[in-house]
Amino acid sequence: MLLEMIELRHVRMQLQSPFETSFGIEHERDCLIVRLEAEGQVGWGECAVSSFPGYSYETTGTAWHVLSEFFIPAVLGQRLSDVGDFISLLAGFKGHNMARAGLEMALWDLMGRVEGIPLKQLLGGSRQRVPVGVSVGIQPTTKNLLSTIETYVQAGYQRVKLKIKPGRDLEDLQAARRAFPDLKLQVDANSAYSLEDRDVFMRMDPLGLLLIEQPLAEDDLIDHAVLQKAVKTPLCLDESILSVRHARQALEIGACRVINIKSGRVGGLAEALRIHDLCSARGRPVWCGGMLETGIGRAANLALASLPGFTLPGDISASDRYYAEDIAEPRFQLNADSTIDVPDQPGLGVEVVPEALERVTLRSERFRI
Ligand code: NPQ
Ligand code: MG
Protein backbone atom coordinates (compact mmCIF):
# COMPACT_ATOMS: atom_id res chain seq x y z
CA MET A 1 0.00 0.00 0.00
CA LEU A 2 1.06 3.53 -0.77
CA LEU A 3 1.72 5.66 2.33
CA GLU A 4 0.09 8.95 1.38
CA MET A 5 0.04 11.02 4.54
CA ILE A 6 1.71 10.92 7.95
CA GLU A 7 0.70 13.20 10.81
CA LEU A 8 2.68 13.71 14.00
CA ARG A 9 1.22 15.09 17.21
CA HIS A 10 2.94 15.97 20.46
CA VAL A 11 0.34 15.31 23.15
CA ARG A 12 0.34 16.01 26.87
CA MET A 13 -1.92 13.94 29.10
CA GLN A 14 -2.64 14.81 32.73
CA LEU A 15 -1.80 11.89 35.02
CA GLN A 16 -4.34 10.88 37.69
CA SER A 17 -1.53 11.19 40.23
CA PRO A 18 2.21 11.94 40.02
CA PHE A 19 4.34 8.90 39.15
CA GLU A 20 7.70 8.72 40.95
CA THR A 21 10.50 6.39 39.92
CA SER A 22 14.20 6.24 40.78
CA PHE A 23 14.83 8.72 37.93
CA GLY A 24 12.26 11.37 38.84
CA ILE A 25 8.62 12.40 39.23
CA GLU A 26 6.24 12.84 36.27
CA HIS A 27 3.05 14.87 36.75
CA GLU A 28 1.94 14.67 33.14
CA ARG A 29 2.65 12.35 30.28
CA ASP A 30 4.05 13.69 27.01
CA CYS A 31 4.30 11.45 23.98
CA LEU A 32 3.94 11.50 20.20
CA ILE A 33 0.93 10.15 18.33
CA VAL A 34 1.35 9.06 14.70
CA ARG A 35 -1.45 8.95 12.12
CA LEU A 36 -0.90 7.17 8.79
CA GLU A 37 -3.17 7.27 5.75
CA ALA A 38 -3.22 4.74 2.90
CA GLU A 39 -5.87 3.02 0.80
CA GLY A 40 -8.59 5.21 2.32
CA GLN A 41 -7.75 3.82 5.78
CA VAL A 42 -6.12 5.36 8.83
CA GLY A 43 -3.60 3.78 11.20
CA TRP A 44 -2.61 5.09 14.63
CA GLY A 45 0.62 4.64 16.56
CA GLU A 46 2.19 5.93 19.77
CA CYS A 47 5.84 6.69 20.45
CA ALA A 48 6.49 5.77 24.10
CA VAL A 49 8.77 8.76 24.65
CA SER A 50 8.49 11.29 27.45
CA SER A 51 9.42 14.91 28.03
CA PHE A 52 12.50 14.02 30.09
CA PRO A 53 15.35 11.59 29.22
CA GLY A 54 15.22 9.67 32.52
CA TYR A 55 14.07 6.23 31.42
CA SER A 56 15.83 6.42 28.05
CA TYR A 57 17.66 9.04 26.00
CA GLU A 58 14.62 9.46 23.78
CA THR A 59 12.26 12.39 24.34
CA THR A 60 9.35 13.95 22.47
CA GLY A 61 11.94 16.31 20.99
CA THR A 62 14.36 13.65 19.74
CA ALA A 63 11.52 11.54 18.36
CA TRP A 64 10.01 14.53 16.54
CA HIS A 65 13.40 15.33 15.04
CA VAL A 66 14.25 11.82 13.92
CA LEU A 67 10.77 11.08 12.60
CA SER A 68 10.34 14.32 10.67
CA GLU A 69 13.90 14.51 9.30
CA PHE A 70 14.65 10.84 8.62
CA PHE A 71 12.05 8.14 9.27
CA ILE A 72 9.03 9.82 7.67
CA PRO A 73 10.89 10.94 4.49
CA ALA A 74 12.17 7.35 4.14
CA VAL A 75 8.69 5.80 4.10
CA LEU A 76 6.33 8.51 2.82
CA GLY A 77 5.23 7.84 -0.78
CA GLN A 78 6.62 4.30 -0.66
CA ARG A 79 4.60 1.20 -1.48
CA LEU A 80 4.83 -1.28 1.38
CA SER A 81 3.51 -4.80 1.22
CA ASP A 82 4.29 -5.69 4.84
CA VAL A 83 6.10 -4.64 8.02
CA GLY A 84 9.27 -6.24 6.68
CA ASP A 85 9.37 -3.58 3.94
CA PHE A 86 9.05 -0.88 6.59
CA ILE A 87 11.92 -2.34 8.61
CA SER A 88 14.14 -2.47 5.50
CA LEU A 89 13.44 1.18 4.68
CA LEU A 90 14.62 2.24 8.16
CA ALA A 91 17.48 -0.25 8.41
CA GLY A 92 20.13 2.39 7.68
CA PHE A 93 19.21 4.49 10.71
CA LYS A 94 20.64 3.71 14.12
CA GLY A 95 18.73 3.76 17.37
CA HIS A 96 15.71 5.87 18.29
CA ASN A 97 13.67 2.76 18.92
CA MET A 98 10.65 4.51 20.41
CA ALA A 99 10.33 6.85 17.41
CA ARG A 100 10.68 3.83 15.09
CA ALA A 101 8.19 1.73 17.04
CA GLY A 102 5.49 4.43 17.05
CA LEU A 103 5.59 4.64 13.27
CA GLU A 104 5.65 0.85 12.96
CA MET A 105 2.62 0.58 15.30
CA ALA A 106 0.63 2.87 13.00
CA LEU A 107 1.51 0.58 10.10
CA TRP A 108 0.37 -2.54 11.99
CA ASP A 109 -2.92 -0.78 12.82
CA LEU A 110 -3.37 0.29 9.21
CA MET A 111 -2.67 -3.21 7.87
CA GLY A 112 -5.09 -4.74 10.33
CA ARG A 113 -7.81 -2.31 9.31
CA VAL A 114 -7.20 -2.78 5.57
CA GLU A 115 -7.38 -6.57 5.98
CA GLY A 116 -10.10 -6.55 8.63
CA ILE A 117 -7.92 -8.49 11.09
CA PRO A 118 -7.31 -7.63 14.78
CA LEU A 119 -3.68 -6.90 15.72
CA LYS A 120 -3.78 -9.84 18.12
CA GLN A 121 -4.31 -12.18 15.18
CA LEU A 122 -1.66 -10.46 13.00
CA LEU A 123 0.87 -11.03 15.81
CA GLY A 124 -0.15 -14.65 16.41
CA GLY A 125 -1.75 -14.11 19.80
CA SER A 126 -4.33 -16.48 21.18
CA ARG A 127 -5.68 -15.30 24.53
CA GLN A 128 -8.89 -13.26 24.71
CA ARG A 129 -7.96 -11.69 28.04
CA VAL A 130 -4.56 -11.22 29.60
CA PRO A 131 -3.44 -11.22 33.26
CA VAL A 132 -2.33 -7.76 34.37
CA GLY A 133 -0.87 -5.98 37.37
CA VAL A 134 -0.27 -2.43 38.44
CA SER A 135 2.96 -0.46 38.79
CA VAL A 136 3.05 1.62 41.98
CA GLY A 137 5.32 4.66 42.05
CA ILE A 138 7.52 5.59 45.01
CA GLN A 139 5.21 7.10 47.65
CA PRO A 140 5.98 9.94 50.08
CA THR A 141 5.90 7.57 53.10
CA THR A 142 5.69 3.84 53.79
CA LYS A 143 2.22 4.42 55.22
CA ASN A 144 1.12 6.02 51.94
CA LEU A 145 2.59 3.10 50.07
CA LEU A 146 0.55 0.57 52.05
CA SER A 147 -2.69 2.51 51.52
CA THR A 148 -1.97 2.90 47.80
CA ILE A 149 -1.37 -0.85 47.45
CA GLU A 150 -4.60 -1.47 49.39
CA THR A 151 -6.55 0.73 46.94
CA TYR A 152 -5.27 -1.24 43.95
CA VAL A 153 -5.85 -4.60 45.63
CA GLN A 154 -9.42 -3.48 46.38
CA ALA A 155 -9.78 -2.50 42.71
CA GLY A 156 -8.90 -6.10 41.78
CA TYR A 157 -5.20 -6.07 40.88
CA GLN A 158 -3.66 -9.39 41.88
CA ARG A 159 -0.07 -8.43 41.06
CA VAL A 160 1.68 -5.27 42.24
CA LYS A 161 5.03 -3.88 41.12
CA LEU A 162 6.75 -1.48 43.50
CA LYS A 163 9.20 1.10 42.26
CA ILE A 164 12.30 1.30 44.46
CA LYS A 165 15.36 3.54 44.79
CA PRO A 166 18.31 3.60 47.21
CA GLY A 167 16.96 4.47 50.65
CA ARG A 168 13.42 3.51 49.69
CA ASP A 169 13.72 -0.21 49.26
CA LEU A 170 13.96 -2.93 51.93
CA GLU A 171 11.92 -1.26 54.67
CA ASP A 172 9.11 -0.44 52.26
CA LEU A 173 9.18 -3.93 50.82
CA GLN A 174 9.21 -5.64 54.20
CA ALA A 175 6.25 -3.52 55.31
CA ALA A 176 4.39 -4.32 52.07
CA ARG A 177 5.05 -8.05 52.47
CA ARG A 178 3.86 -7.98 56.10
CA ALA A 179 0.65 -6.21 55.13
CA PHE A 180 0.00 -8.36 52.02
CA PRO A 181 1.48 -11.80 52.75
CA ASP A 182 0.02 -13.55 49.67
CA LEU A 183 0.11 -10.78 47.07
CA LYS A 184 2.18 -11.31 43.90
CA LEU A 185 4.86 -8.65 44.38
CA GLN A 186 7.80 -7.57 42.23
CA VAL A 187 10.13 -4.56 42.23
CA ASP A 188 11.64 -2.24 39.64
CA ALA A 189 14.78 -0.17 40.36
CA ASN A 190 15.08 1.46 36.92
CA SER A 191 18.87 0.96 37.03
CA ALA A 192 19.45 2.95 40.24
CA TYR A 193 21.92 0.58 41.94
CA SER A 194 25.42 -0.82 41.48
CA LEU A 195 27.00 -4.14 42.38
CA GLU A 196 28.16 -2.64 45.70
CA ASP A 197 24.49 -2.72 46.71
CA ARG A 198 24.25 -6.47 46.27
CA ASP A 199 23.31 -6.97 49.95
CA VAL A 200 20.10 -5.02 49.40
CA PHE A 201 19.05 -7.53 46.75
CA MET A 202 20.22 -10.59 48.68
CA ARG A 203 18.00 -9.42 51.54
CA MET A 204 15.01 -9.42 49.18
CA ASP A 205 15.20 -13.20 48.68
CA PRO A 206 13.08 -14.04 51.77
CA LEU A 207 10.29 -11.74 50.55
CA GLY A 208 9.14 -14.11 47.80
CA LEU A 209 9.20 -11.55 44.99
CA LEU A 210 8.26 -12.69 41.47
CA LEU A 211 11.30 -10.85 40.14
CA ILE A 212 13.68 -7.92 40.54
CA GLU A 213 13.56 -5.63 37.48
CA GLN A 214 16.56 -3.72 36.13
CA PRO A 215 18.54 -3.26 39.36
CA LEU A 216 21.77 -2.11 37.63
CA ALA A 217 22.85 0.11 34.76
CA GLU A 218 21.20 -0.46 31.40
CA ASP A 219 24.52 -0.96 29.60
CA ASP A 220 25.84 -3.43 32.15
CA LEU A 221 24.92 -7.03 31.43
CA ILE A 222 28.10 -8.29 33.08
CA ASP A 223 27.32 -7.04 36.58
CA HIS A 224 23.73 -8.26 36.24
CA ALA A 225 25.16 -11.74 35.63
CA VAL A 226 27.27 -11.43 38.77
CA LEU A 227 24.26 -10.24 40.78
CA GLN A 228 22.01 -13.02 39.43
CA LYS A 229 24.49 -15.57 40.83
CA ALA A 230 24.27 -13.92 44.26
CA VAL A 231 20.47 -13.82 44.53
CA LYS A 232 17.79 -16.52 44.28
CA THR A 233 15.05 -14.17 43.06
CA PRO A 234 14.95 -14.02 39.23
CA LEU A 235 16.38 -10.84 37.76
CA CYS A 236 14.38 -9.31 34.92
CA LEU A 237 15.85 -6.89 32.41
CA ASP A 238 13.97 -3.92 30.98
CA GLU A 239 16.19 -0.96 29.91
CA SER A 240 19.12 -3.28 29.02
CA ILE A 241 17.26 -5.14 26.26
CA LEU A 242 16.96 -3.08 23.07
CA SER A 243 16.94 -5.96 20.58
CA VAL A 244 16.62 -9.72 20.22
CA ARG A 245 20.43 -9.84 20.11
CA HIS A 246 20.65 -8.23 23.54
CA ALA A 247 18.04 -10.70 24.79
CA ARG A 248 19.99 -13.68 23.52
CA GLN A 249 23.26 -12.43 25.00
CA ALA A 250 21.66 -11.62 28.36
CA LEU A 251 20.20 -15.13 28.62
CA GLU A 252 23.45 -16.73 27.48
CA ILE A 253 25.56 -15.07 30.16
CA GLY A 254 22.92 -15.44 32.85
CA ALA A 255 22.32 -11.70 33.28
CA CYS A 256 18.59 -12.38 33.82
CA ARG A 257 16.01 -15.16 33.91
CA VAL A 258 13.03 -13.09 32.76
CA ILE A 259 12.58 -10.35 30.15
CA ASN A 260 10.20 -7.39 30.20
CA ILE A 261 9.14 -6.72 26.59
CA LYS A 262 8.12 -3.22 25.51
CA SER A 263 7.61 -2.66 21.80
CA GLY A 264 8.82 0.94 22.09
CA ARG A 265 12.09 0.07 23.77
CA VAL A 266 12.98 -2.64 21.23
CA GLY A 267 12.01 -0.66 18.11
CA GLY A 268 8.64 -2.20 17.33
CA LEU A 269 6.22 -5.07 17.59
CA ALA A 270 8.15 -7.15 15.04
CA GLU A 271 11.28 -7.10 17.22
CA ALA A 272 9.11 -7.72 20.31
CA LEU A 273 7.82 -10.88 18.59
CA ARG A 274 11.37 -12.06 17.95
CA ILE A 275 12.25 -11.65 21.63
CA HIS A 276 9.08 -13.49 22.59
CA ASP A 277 9.97 -16.37 20.26
CA LEU A 278 13.56 -16.55 21.49
CA CYS A 279 12.47 -16.66 25.13
CA SER A 280 9.77 -19.25 24.41
CA ALA A 281 12.31 -21.47 22.67
CA ARG A 282 14.56 -21.22 25.73
CA GLY A 283 11.79 -21.70 28.27
CA ARG A 284 12.14 -18.19 29.68
CA PRO A 285 9.09 -16.24 30.79
CA VAL A 286 8.37 -12.81 29.35
CA TRP A 287 5.81 -10.18 30.26
CA CYS A 288 4.63 -6.94 28.71
CA GLY A 289 5.96 -3.76 30.28
CA GLY A 290 4.21 -0.40 30.25
CA MET A 291 5.08 3.19 29.43
CA LEU A 292 1.97 4.96 30.75
CA GLU A 293 0.41 4.53 27.31
CA THR A 294 -2.71 6.22 26.01
CA GLY A 295 -5.48 3.95 24.74
CA ILE A 296 -3.52 3.51 21.49
CA GLY A 297 -0.35 2.05 22.98
CA ARG A 298 -2.35 0.18 25.62
CA ALA A 299 -4.31 -1.62 22.87
CA ALA A 300 -1.03 -2.66 21.21
CA ASN A 301 0.31 -3.95 24.55
CA LEU A 302 -2.79 -6.09 25.09
CA ALA A 303 -2.48 -7.60 21.60
CA LEU A 304 1.20 -8.40 22.22
CA ALA A 305 0.53 -9.86 25.67
CA SER A 306 -2.01 -12.27 24.15
CA LEU A 307 0.90 -14.35 22.81
CA PRO A 308 1.48 -17.64 24.64
CA GLY A 309 4.96 -16.83 26.00
CA PHE A 310 3.67 -13.89 28.05
CA THR A 311 3.25 -15.99 31.16
CA LEU A 312 3.70 -13.27 33.80
CA PRO A 313 1.14 -10.47 34.38
CA GLY A 314 1.81 -7.32 32.34
CA ASP A 315 2.15 -3.70 33.45
CA ILE A 316 -1.05 -3.08 31.50
CA SER A 317 -3.48 -1.46 33.89
CA ALA A 318 -7.01 -0.24 33.29
CA SER A 319 -7.21 3.17 31.58
CA ASP A 320 -8.33 4.86 34.82
CA ARG A 321 -5.06 3.87 36.56
CA TYR A 322 -3.39 6.72 34.67
CA TYR A 323 -5.98 8.89 32.90
CA ALA A 324 -9.36 10.39 33.76
CA GLU A 325 -9.74 11.22 30.08
CA ASP A 326 -8.17 9.23 27.25
CA ILE A 327 -7.83 9.91 23.52
CA ALA A 328 -9.24 6.56 22.35
CA GLU A 329 -12.36 4.49 23.01
CA PRO A 330 -13.40 2.15 24.46
CA ARG A 331 -11.53 2.53 27.76
CA PHE A 332 -9.93 -0.59 29.18
CA GLN A 333 -11.51 -2.03 32.32
CA LEU A 334 -10.09 -4.49 34.83
CA ASN A 335 -12.00 -7.79 35.06
CA ALA A 336 -12.63 -9.39 38.47
CA ASP A 337 -9.85 -11.95 37.82
CA SER A 338 -7.17 -9.24 37.31
CA THR A 339 -7.28 -9.54 33.52
CA ILE A 340 -8.10 -7.09 30.73
CA ASP A 341 -9.89 -8.07 27.50
CA VAL A 342 -7.78 -7.99 24.33
CA PRO A 343 -9.44 -5.87 21.60
CA ASP A 344 -11.02 -8.02 18.87
CA GLN A 345 -11.80 -5.37 16.25
CA PRO A 346 -9.55 -4.81 13.19
CA GLY A 347 -6.11 -3.30 13.81
CA LEU A 348 -5.59 -1.94 17.32
CA GLY A 349 -9.33 -2.21 17.84
CA VAL A 350 -9.76 1.23 19.38
CA GLU A 351 -11.13 4.44 17.88
CA VAL A 352 -9.39 7.75 18.44
CA VAL A 353 -11.79 10.49 19.58
CA PRO A 354 -10.84 13.55 17.49
CA GLU A 355 -12.00 16.18 20.04
CA ALA A 356 -10.22 14.40 22.89
CA LEU A 357 -7.04 14.19 20.81
CA GLU A 358 -7.30 17.86 19.89
CA ARG A 359 -7.63 18.89 23.55
CA VAL A 360 -4.29 17.30 24.48
CA THR A 361 -2.33 18.27 21.34
CA LEU A 362 0.51 20.78 21.85
CA ARG A 363 1.85 20.66 18.29
CA SER A 364 0.99 18.86 15.08
CA GLU A 365 2.38 18.59 11.58
CA ARG A 366 1.28 16.80 8.42
CA PHE A 367 3.67 15.26 5.94
CA ARG A 368 2.38 14.57 2.41
CA ILE A 369 3.82 13.05 -0.75
C1 NPQ B 1 9.24 0.72 33.70
N1 NPQ B 1 7.01 1.83 33.55
O1 NPQ B 1 8.81 -0.40 33.69
C2 NPQ B 1 8.39 1.91 33.29
C3 NPQ B 1 9.11 3.13 33.56
C4 NPQ B 1 8.50 4.45 33.32
C5 NPQ B 1 4.80 1.38 34.30
O2 NPQ B 1 6.65 1.18 35.66
C6 NPQ B 1 6.82 8.87 31.75
C7 NPQ B 1 7.21 8.18 30.64
C8 NPQ B 1 6.94 8.29 32.95
C9 NPQ B 1 7.71 6.90 30.73
C10 NPQ B 1 7.61 6.41 34.31
C11 NPQ B 1 6.24 1.45 34.57
C12 NPQ B 1 7.45 7.00 33.08
C13 NPQ B 1 7.85 6.30 31.95
C14 NPQ B 1 8.13 5.15 34.39
C15 NPQ B 1 8.35 5.01 32.10
O3 NPQ B 1 10.41 0.88 33.99
MG1 MG C 1 11.01 -1.16 34.21
PDB file of N, CA, C and O and ligand atoms in Angstrom, residues 23 55 135 161 163 187-191 213-214 236-239 260 262 265 287 289-291 315, ligand 2:
ATOM      1  N   PHE A  23      14.241   7.652  38.763  1.00  0.00           N
ATOM      2  CA  PHE A  23      14.825   8.719  37.931  1.00  0.00           C
ATOM      3  C   PHE A  23      14.052  10.025  37.970  1.00  0.00           C
ATOM      4  O   PHE A  23      14.437  10.996  37.312  1.00  0.00           O
ATOM      5  N   TYR A  55      14.189   7.667  31.663  1.00  0.00           N
ATOM      6  CA  TYR A  55      14.071   6.226  31.421  1.00  0.00           C
ATOM      7  C   TYR A  55      14.989   5.837  30.275  1.00  0.00           C
ATOM      8  O   TYR A  55      15.663   4.812  30.316  1.00  0.00           O
ATOM      9  N   SER A 135       1.653  -0.959  38.380  1.00  0.00           N
ATOM     10  CA  SER A 135       2.959  -0.459  38.788  1.00  0.00           C
ATOM     11  C   SER A 135       2.735   0.717  39.737  1.00  0.00           C
ATOM     12  O   SER A 135       2.081   1.688  39.371  1.00  0.00           O
ATOM     13  N   LYS A 161       3.596  -4.178  41.287  1.00  0.00           N
ATOM     14  CA  LYS A 161       5.028  -3.884  41.121  1.00  0.00           C
ATOM     15  C   LYS A 161       5.340  -2.601  41.888  1.00  0.00           C
ATOM     16  O   LYS A 161       4.653  -1.596  41.716  1.00  0.00           O
ATOM     17  N   LYS A 163       7.999   0.410  42.698  1.00  0.00           N
ATOM     18  CA  LYS A 163       9.203   1.099  42.261  1.00  0.00           C
ATOM     19  C   LYS A 163      10.076   1.321  43.489  1.00  0.00           C
ATOM     20  O   LYS A 163       9.581   1.696  44.564  1.00  0.00           O
ATOM     21  N   VAL A 187       9.572  -5.906  42.075  1.00  0.00           N
ATOM     22  CA  VAL A 187      10.125  -4.558  42.227  1.00  0.00           C
ATOM     23  C   VAL A 187      10.845  -4.120  40.962  1.00  0.00           C
ATOM     24  O   VAL A 187      11.274  -4.945  40.153  1.00  0.00           O
ATOM     25  N   ASP A 188      10.950  -2.807  40.804  1.00  0.00           N
ATOM     26  CA  ASP A 188      11.643  -2.235  39.640  1.00  0.00           C
ATOM     27  C   ASP A 188      12.509  -1.074  40.117  1.00  0.00           C
ATOM     28  O   ASP A 188      12.008  -0.093  40.664  1.00  0.00           O
ATOM     29  N   ALA A 189      13.842  -1.184  39.884  1.00  0.00           N
ATOM     30  CA  ALA A 189      14.781  -0.167  40.358  1.00  0.00           C
ATOM     31  C   ALA A 189      15.152   0.839  39.267  1.00  0.00           C
ATOM     32  O   ALA A 189      15.849   1.814  39.544  1.00  0.00           O
ATOM     33  N   ASN A 190      14.721   0.572  38.040  1.00  0.00           N
ATOM     34  CA  ASN A 190      15.079   1.459  36.917  1.00  0.00           C
ATOM     35  C   ASN A 190      16.553   1.847  36.935  1.00  0.00           C
ATOM     36  O   ASN A 190      16.909   3.020  36.827  1.00  0.00           O
ATOM     37  N   SER A 191      17.403   0.850  37.147  1.00  0.00           N
ATOM     38  CA  SER A 191      18.870   0.957  37.026  1.00  0.00           C
ATOM     39  C   SER A 191      19.539   1.878  38.049  1.00  0.00           C
ATOM     40  O   SER A 191      20.598   2.437  37.777  1.00  0.00           O
ATOM     41  N   GLU A 213      13.411  -6.205  38.824  1.00  0.00           N
ATOM     42  CA  GLU A 213      13.555  -5.633  37.477  1.00  0.00           C
ATOM     43  C   GLU A 213      14.644  -4.565  37.446  1.00  0.00           C
ATOM     44  O   GLU A 213      14.655  -3.648  38.276  1.00  0.00           O
ATOM     45  N   GLN A 214      15.534  -4.707  36.485  1.00  0.00           N
ATOM     46  CA  GLN A 214      16.559  -3.718  36.134  1.00  0.00           C
ATOM     47  C   GLN A 214      17.205  -3.055  37.352  1.00  0.00           C
ATOM     48  O   GLN A 214      17.134  -1.834  37.519  1.00  0.00           O
ATOM     49  N   CYS A 236      15.077  -9.576  36.175  1.00  0.00           N
ATOM     50  CA  CYS A 236      14.381  -9.306  34.919  1.00  0.00           C
ATOM     51  C   CYS A 236      14.991  -8.060  34.316  1.00  0.00           C
ATOM     52  O   CYS A 236      15.199  -7.071  35.026  1.00  0.00           O
ATOM     53  N   LEU A 237      15.290  -8.081  33.036  1.00  0.00           N
ATOM     54  CA  LEU A 237      15.846  -6.886  32.406  1.00  0.00           C
ATOM     55  C   LEU A 237      14.786  -6.144  31.604  1.00  0.00           C
ATOM     56  O   LEU A 237      13.945  -6.740  30.932  1.00  0.00           O
ATOM     57  N   ASP A 238      14.851  -4.818  31.717  1.00  0.00           N
ATOM     58  CA  ASP A 238      13.966  -3.918  30.976  1.00  0.00           C
ATOM     59  C   ASP A 238      14.869  -3.035  30.105  1.00  0.00           C
ATOM     60  O   ASP A 238      15.160  -3.373  28.942  1.00  0.00           O
ATOM     61  N   GLU A 239      15.401  -1.934  30.676  1.00  0.00           N
ATOM     62  CA  GLU A 239      16.192  -0.962  29.914  1.00  0.00           C
ATOM     63  C   GLU A 239      17.374  -1.581  29.151  1.00  0.00           C
ATOM     64  O   GLU A 239      17.797  -1.036  28.118  1.00  0.00           O
ATOM     65  N   ASN A 260      11.324  -8.313  30.346  1.00  0.00           N
ATOM     66  CA  ASN A 260      10.197  -7.390  30.197  1.00  0.00           C
ATOM     67  C   ASN A 260      10.252  -6.924  28.733  1.00  0.00           C
ATOM     68  O   ASN A 260      11.275  -6.385  28.296  1.00  0.00           O
ATOM     69  N   LYS A 262       8.869  -4.430  25.864  1.00  0.00           N
ATOM     70  CA  LYS A 262       8.121  -3.218  25.510  1.00  0.00           C
ATOM     71  C   LYS A 262       8.407  -2.961  24.044  1.00  0.00           C
ATOM     72  O   LYS A 262       9.578  -2.851  23.651  1.00  0.00           O
ATOM     73  N   ARG A 265      10.686   0.191  23.420  1.00  0.00           N
ATOM     74  CA  ARG A 265      12.091   0.066  23.771  1.00  0.00           C
ATOM     75  C   ARG A 265      12.886  -0.751  22.763  1.00  0.00           C
ATOM     76  O   ARG A 265      14.079  -0.488  22.535  1.00  0.00           O
ATOM     77  N   TRP A 287       7.054 -10.891  29.933  1.00  0.00           N
ATOM     78  CA  TRP A 287       5.814 -10.176  30.255  1.00  0.00           C
ATOM     79  C   TRP A 287       5.875  -8.818  29.588  1.00  0.00           C
ATOM     80  O   TRP A 287       6.952  -8.363  29.176  1.00  0.00           O
ATOM     81  N   GLY A 289       5.760  -4.953  29.460  1.00  0.00           N
ATOM     82  CA  GLY A 289       5.958  -3.763  30.285  1.00  0.00           C
ATOM     83  C   GLY A 289       5.025  -2.650  29.851  1.00  0.00           C
ATOM     84  O   GLY A 289       4.253  -2.791  28.886  1.00  0.00           O
ATOM     85  N   GLY A 290       5.090  -1.530  30.566  1.00  0.00           N
ATOM     86  CA  GLY A 290       4.208  -0.404  30.254  1.00  0.00           C
ATOM     87  C   GLY A 290       4.961   0.909  30.271  1.00  0.00           C
ATOM     88  O   GLY A 290       5.998   1.030  30.931  1.00  0.00           O
ATOM     89  N   MET A 291       4.476   1.853  29.498  1.00  0.00           N
ATOM     90  CA  MET A 291       5.079   3.185  29.429  1.00  0.00           C
ATOM     91  C   MET A 291       4.019   4.272  29.615  1.00  0.00           C
ATOM     92  O   MET A 291       4.074   5.320  28.984  1.00  0.00           O
ATOM     93  N   ASP A 315       2.410  -5.041  32.886  1.00  0.00           N
ATOM     94  CA  ASP A 315       2.154  -3.696  33.445  1.00  0.00           C
ATOM     95  C   ASP A 315       1.142  -2.996  32.538  1.00  0.00           C
ATOM     96  O   ASP A 315       1.405  -1.942  31.963  1.00  0.00           O
TER      97      ASP A 315
HETATM   98 MG    MG B   2      11.009  -1.162  34.214  1.00  0.00          MG
END
